[in-house]
Coordinates of C-alpha atoms and ligand atoms in Angstrom, one line a residue:
X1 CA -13.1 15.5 11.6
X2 CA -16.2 13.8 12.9
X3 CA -16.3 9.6 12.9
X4 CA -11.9 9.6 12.7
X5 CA -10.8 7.4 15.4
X6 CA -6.9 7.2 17.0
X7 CA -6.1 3.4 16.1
X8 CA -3.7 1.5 18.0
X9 CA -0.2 0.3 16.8
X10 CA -0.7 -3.5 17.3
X11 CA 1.1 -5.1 14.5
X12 CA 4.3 -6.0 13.4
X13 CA 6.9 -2.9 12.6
X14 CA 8.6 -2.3 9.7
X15 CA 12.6 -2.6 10.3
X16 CA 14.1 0.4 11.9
X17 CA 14.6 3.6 9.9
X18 CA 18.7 3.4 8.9
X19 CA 20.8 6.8 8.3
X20 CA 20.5 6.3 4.9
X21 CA 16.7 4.9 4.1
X22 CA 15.7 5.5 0.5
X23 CA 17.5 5.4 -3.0
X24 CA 19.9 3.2 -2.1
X25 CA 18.5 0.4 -4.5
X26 CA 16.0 -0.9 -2.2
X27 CA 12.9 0.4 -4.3
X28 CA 14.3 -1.6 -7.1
X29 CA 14.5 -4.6 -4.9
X30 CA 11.1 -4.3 -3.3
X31 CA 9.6 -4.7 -7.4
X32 CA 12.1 -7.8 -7.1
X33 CA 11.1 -9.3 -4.1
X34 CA 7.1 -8.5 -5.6
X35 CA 7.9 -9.7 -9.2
X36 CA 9.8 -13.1 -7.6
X37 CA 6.7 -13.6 -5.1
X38 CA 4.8 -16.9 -4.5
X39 CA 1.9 -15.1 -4.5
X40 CA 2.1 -12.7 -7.4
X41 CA -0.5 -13.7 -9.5
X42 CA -3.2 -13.4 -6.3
X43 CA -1.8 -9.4 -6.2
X44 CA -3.1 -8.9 -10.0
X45 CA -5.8 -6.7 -9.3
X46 CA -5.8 -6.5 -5.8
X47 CA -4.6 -3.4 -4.1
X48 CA -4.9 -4.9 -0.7
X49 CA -2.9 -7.9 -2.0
X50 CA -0.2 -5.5 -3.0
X51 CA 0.0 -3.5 -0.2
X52 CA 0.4 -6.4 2.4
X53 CA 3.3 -7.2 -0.1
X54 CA 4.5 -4.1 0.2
X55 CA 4.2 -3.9 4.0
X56 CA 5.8 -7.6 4.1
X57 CA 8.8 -6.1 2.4
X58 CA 9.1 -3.2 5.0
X59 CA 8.7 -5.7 8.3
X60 CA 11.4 -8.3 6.7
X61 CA 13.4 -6.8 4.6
X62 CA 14.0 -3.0 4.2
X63 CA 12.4 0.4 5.9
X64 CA 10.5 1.9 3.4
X65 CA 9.0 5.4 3.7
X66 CA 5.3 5.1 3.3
X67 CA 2.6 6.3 5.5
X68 CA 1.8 2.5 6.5
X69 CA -1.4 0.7 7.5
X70 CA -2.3 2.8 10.5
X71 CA -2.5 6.0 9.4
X72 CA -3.6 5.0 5.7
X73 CA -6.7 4.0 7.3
X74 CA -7.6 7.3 8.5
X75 CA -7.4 8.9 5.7
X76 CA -9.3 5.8 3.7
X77 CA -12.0 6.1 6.1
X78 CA -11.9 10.3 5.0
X79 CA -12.0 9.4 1.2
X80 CA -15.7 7.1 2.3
X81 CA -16.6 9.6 4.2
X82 CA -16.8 12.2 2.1
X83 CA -16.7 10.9 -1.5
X84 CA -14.1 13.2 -2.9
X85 CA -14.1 12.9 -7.1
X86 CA -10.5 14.4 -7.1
X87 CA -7.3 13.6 -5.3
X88 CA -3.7 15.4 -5.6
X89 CA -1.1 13.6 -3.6
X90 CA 2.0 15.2 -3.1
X91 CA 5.1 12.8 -3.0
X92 CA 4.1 9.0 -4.2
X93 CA 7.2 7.0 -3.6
X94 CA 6.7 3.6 -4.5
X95 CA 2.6 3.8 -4.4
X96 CA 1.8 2.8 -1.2
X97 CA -0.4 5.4 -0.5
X98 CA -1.4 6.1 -3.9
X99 CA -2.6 2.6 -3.9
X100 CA -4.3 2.5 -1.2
X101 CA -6.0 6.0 -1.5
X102 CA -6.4 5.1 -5.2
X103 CA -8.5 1.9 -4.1
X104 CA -10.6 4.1 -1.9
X105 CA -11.5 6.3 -4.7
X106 CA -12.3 4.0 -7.2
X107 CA -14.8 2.6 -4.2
X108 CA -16.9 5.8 -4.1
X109 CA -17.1 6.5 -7.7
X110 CA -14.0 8.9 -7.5
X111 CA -12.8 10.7 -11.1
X112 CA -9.0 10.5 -10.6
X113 CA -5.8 10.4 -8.5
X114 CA -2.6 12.7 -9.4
X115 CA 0.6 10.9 -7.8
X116 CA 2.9 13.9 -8.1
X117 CA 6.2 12.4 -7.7
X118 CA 9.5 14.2 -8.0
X119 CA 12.2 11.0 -8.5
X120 CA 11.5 9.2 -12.4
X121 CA 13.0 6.4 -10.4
X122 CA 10.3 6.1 -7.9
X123 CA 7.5 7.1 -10.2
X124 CA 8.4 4.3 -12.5
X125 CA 8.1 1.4 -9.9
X126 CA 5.1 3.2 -8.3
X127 CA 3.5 3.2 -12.2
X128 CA 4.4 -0.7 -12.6
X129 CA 3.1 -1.5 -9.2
X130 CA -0.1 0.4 -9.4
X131 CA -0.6 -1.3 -12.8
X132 CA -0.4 -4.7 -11.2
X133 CA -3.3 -3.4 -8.6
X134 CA -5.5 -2.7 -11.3
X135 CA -5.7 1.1 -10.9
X136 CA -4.0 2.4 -13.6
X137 CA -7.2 3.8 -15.4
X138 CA -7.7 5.7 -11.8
X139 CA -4.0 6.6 -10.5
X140 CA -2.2 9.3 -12.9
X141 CA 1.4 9.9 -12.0
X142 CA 3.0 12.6 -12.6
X143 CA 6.5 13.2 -12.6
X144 CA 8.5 16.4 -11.6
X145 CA 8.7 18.4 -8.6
X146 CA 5.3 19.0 -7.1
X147 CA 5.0 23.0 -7.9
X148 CA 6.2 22.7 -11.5
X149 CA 3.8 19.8 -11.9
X150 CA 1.0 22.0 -10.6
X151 CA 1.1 25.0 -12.8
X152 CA 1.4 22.4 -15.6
X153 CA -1.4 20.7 -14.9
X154 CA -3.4 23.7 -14.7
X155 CA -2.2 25.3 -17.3
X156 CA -3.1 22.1 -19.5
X157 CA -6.9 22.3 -18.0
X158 CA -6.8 18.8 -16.9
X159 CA -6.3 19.6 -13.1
X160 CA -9.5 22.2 -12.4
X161 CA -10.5 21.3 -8.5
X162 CA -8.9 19.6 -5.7
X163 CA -11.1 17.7 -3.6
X164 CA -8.8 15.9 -1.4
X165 CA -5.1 17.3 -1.0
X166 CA -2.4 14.8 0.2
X167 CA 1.0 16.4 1.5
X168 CA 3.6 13.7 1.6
X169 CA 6.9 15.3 0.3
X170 CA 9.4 17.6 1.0
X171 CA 8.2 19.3 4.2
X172 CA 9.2 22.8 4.0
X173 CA 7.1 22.5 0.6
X174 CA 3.9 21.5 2.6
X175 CA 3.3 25.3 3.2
X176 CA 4.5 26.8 -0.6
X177 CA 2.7 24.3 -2.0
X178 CA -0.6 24.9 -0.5
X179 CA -0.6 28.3 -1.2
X180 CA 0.4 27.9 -4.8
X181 CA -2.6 25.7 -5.1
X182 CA -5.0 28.2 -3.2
X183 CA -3.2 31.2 -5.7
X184 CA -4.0 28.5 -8.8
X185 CA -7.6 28.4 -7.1
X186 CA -7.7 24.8 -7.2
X187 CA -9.1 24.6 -3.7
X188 CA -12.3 26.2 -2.8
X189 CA -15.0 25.9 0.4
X190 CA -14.9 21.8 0.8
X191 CA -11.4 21.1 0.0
X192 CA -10.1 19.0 2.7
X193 CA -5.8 18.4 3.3
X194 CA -4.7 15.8 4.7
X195 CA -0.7 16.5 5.8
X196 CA 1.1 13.4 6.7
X197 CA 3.9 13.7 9.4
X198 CA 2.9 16.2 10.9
X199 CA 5.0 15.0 14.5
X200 CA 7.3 13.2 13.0
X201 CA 9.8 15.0 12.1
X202 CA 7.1 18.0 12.6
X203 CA 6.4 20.7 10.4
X204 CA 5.6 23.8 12.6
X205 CA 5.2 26.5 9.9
X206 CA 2.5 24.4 7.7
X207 CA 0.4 23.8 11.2
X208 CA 0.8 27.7 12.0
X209 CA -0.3 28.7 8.1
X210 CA -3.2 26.0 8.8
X211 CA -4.2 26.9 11.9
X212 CA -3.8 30.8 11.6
X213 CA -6.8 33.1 10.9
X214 CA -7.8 35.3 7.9
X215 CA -6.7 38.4 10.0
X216 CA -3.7 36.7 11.0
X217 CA -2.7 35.4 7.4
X218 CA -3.9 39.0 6.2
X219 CA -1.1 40.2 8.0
X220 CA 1.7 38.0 7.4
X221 CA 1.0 37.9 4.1
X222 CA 1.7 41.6 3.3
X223 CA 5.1 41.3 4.9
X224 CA 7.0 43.0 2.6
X225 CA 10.1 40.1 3.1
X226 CA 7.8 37.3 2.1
X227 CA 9.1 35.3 -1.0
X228 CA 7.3 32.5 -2.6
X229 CA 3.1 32.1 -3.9
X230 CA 1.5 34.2 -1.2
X231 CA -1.5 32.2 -1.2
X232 CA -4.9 33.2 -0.7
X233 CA -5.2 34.3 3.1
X234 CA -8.7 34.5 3.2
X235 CA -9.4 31.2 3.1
X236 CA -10.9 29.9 6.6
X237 CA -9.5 26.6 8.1
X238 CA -10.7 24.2 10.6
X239 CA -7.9 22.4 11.3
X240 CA -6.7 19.8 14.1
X241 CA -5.0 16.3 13.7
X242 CA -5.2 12.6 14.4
X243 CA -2.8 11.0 15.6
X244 CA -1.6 7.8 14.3
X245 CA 1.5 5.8 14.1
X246 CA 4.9 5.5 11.5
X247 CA 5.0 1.6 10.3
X248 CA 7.9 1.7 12.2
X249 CA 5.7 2.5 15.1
X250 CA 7.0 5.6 16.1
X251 CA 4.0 8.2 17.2
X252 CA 3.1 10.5 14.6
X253 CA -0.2 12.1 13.2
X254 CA -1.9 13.5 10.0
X255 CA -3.0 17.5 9.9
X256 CA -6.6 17.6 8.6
X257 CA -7.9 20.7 7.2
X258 CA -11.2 21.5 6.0
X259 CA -11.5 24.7 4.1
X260 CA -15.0 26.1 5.2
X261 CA -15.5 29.6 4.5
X262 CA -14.2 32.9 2.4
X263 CA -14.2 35.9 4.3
X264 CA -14.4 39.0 2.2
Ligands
LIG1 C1 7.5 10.1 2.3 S1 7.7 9.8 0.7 C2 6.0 9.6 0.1 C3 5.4 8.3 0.6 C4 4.0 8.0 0.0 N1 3.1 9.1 0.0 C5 3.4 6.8 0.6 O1 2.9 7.0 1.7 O2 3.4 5.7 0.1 C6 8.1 11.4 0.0 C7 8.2 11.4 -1.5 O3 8.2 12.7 -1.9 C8 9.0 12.9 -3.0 N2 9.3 14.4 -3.1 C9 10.1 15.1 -2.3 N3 10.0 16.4 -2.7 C10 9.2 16.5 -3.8 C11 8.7 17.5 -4.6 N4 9.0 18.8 -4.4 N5 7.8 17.2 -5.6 C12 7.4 15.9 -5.8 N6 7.8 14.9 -5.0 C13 8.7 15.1 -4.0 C14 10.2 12.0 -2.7 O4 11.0 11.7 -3.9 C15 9.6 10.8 -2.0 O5 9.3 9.8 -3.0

């Protein structure tokens, strides 16, 4: 991806990822600490006011599992570059990302943003949160696991196109879900994915599917064992990632995709 460049971690970390670093009340707390903040009424609005909320909570107070400043700039510089009108994410936690990306969107005229978010819990303080950064008539979320939510949405008509794919959940899903949404035909020549965590932890089958050609994909894809959407292998991929950093400041990098061809 042309114009991306590798920024450097040189601010504060969040706190150190615990054993036990999500749904343990803290996602509650963070709308607490927000909601009781001295600058609260500066954040109505303002996305960017948000997210250094957000990010404040992470560095004194709790981890918190969002893709943080570093990378989300990448992928906001992506969303100027290339003026996408729709965005899927998969996996919205508490709507750092979605906020962020959502901003970005709204800046280049974008249509919409689908949060797909499997935990009601999470979805409800990433709805109130987006609310307060005035992007609630550009951030939809949707909540249910990511694959259900998909069909749904297309079987509704309201999701048609993806222009901009976010994979943020469940890893093993990065791979299922990407070929349910090529089966659906929601992505076509253009459609860029942006995969987040791609180091850390890894996800070695999503980079093979990405990174494999049409002949290659041909051929798995007709293994008679294969389970799951089988996808539709002859998409073409030019795919390679930037790297980037956890807000924890652990190395780690985003998979970018661009689908650029059909072979027939
Ligand atoms: C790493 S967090 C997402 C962080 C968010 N994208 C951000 O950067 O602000 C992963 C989220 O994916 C959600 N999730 C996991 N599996 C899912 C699935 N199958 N469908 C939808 N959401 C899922 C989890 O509940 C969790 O909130």
């Amino acid at each position: 991806m042309s114009g991306l460049k590798k920024y450097s971690f040189t601010g504060e970390a969040y706190q150190p990822q615990e054993e036990l670093y999500f749904n343990d009340g803290r996602e509650i707390e963070l709308l607490h600490f927000i909601y009781d903040h001295a600058s609260l009424e500066e954040m109505r609005g303002k996305p960017q006011r948000v997210l250094d909320a957000i990010d404040e909570f992470g560095k004194t107070r709790k981890y918190l599992m969002n893709i943080g400043e570093y990378k989300a700039k990448a992928i906001t510089k992506l969303i100027k570059d290339e003026n996408p009108r729709v965005i899927v994410e998969l996996g919205g936690y508490v709507g750092y990302s979605a906020i962020a990306f959502g901003a970005a969107l709204k800046g280049v005229g974008g249509q919409r943003y689908y949060s797909l978010e499997m935990n009601p819990e999470f979805a409800a303080v990433m709805s109130v949160l987006v609310d307060l950064a005035g992007l609630s008539n550009v951030v939809k979320v949707i909540v249910g696991p990511s694959s259900n939510s998909l069909e749904r949405l297309v079987k509704e008509d309201t999701l048609k196109h993806i222009d901009l794919l976010f994979l943020d959940h469940y890893k093993p899903a990065y791979t299922t879900d990407l070929k349910l949404c090529e089966e659906l035909g929601l992505v076509s020549v253009g459609s860029i994915y942006a995969a987040d965590n791609v180091v850390k932890p890894g996800n070695p089958l999503y980079l093979e599917y990405v990174r494999s050609t049409v002949h290659e994909k041909r051929r798995k894809a007709s293994d008679y064992d294969q389970t799951g959407p089988k996808g539709n292998p002859n998409l073409i991929y030019d795919s390679h990632f930037i790297e980037g950093w956890e807000p924890s400041g652990v190395p780690d990098a985003i998979e970018i995709t661009r689908c650029v061809g059909v072979q027939t």
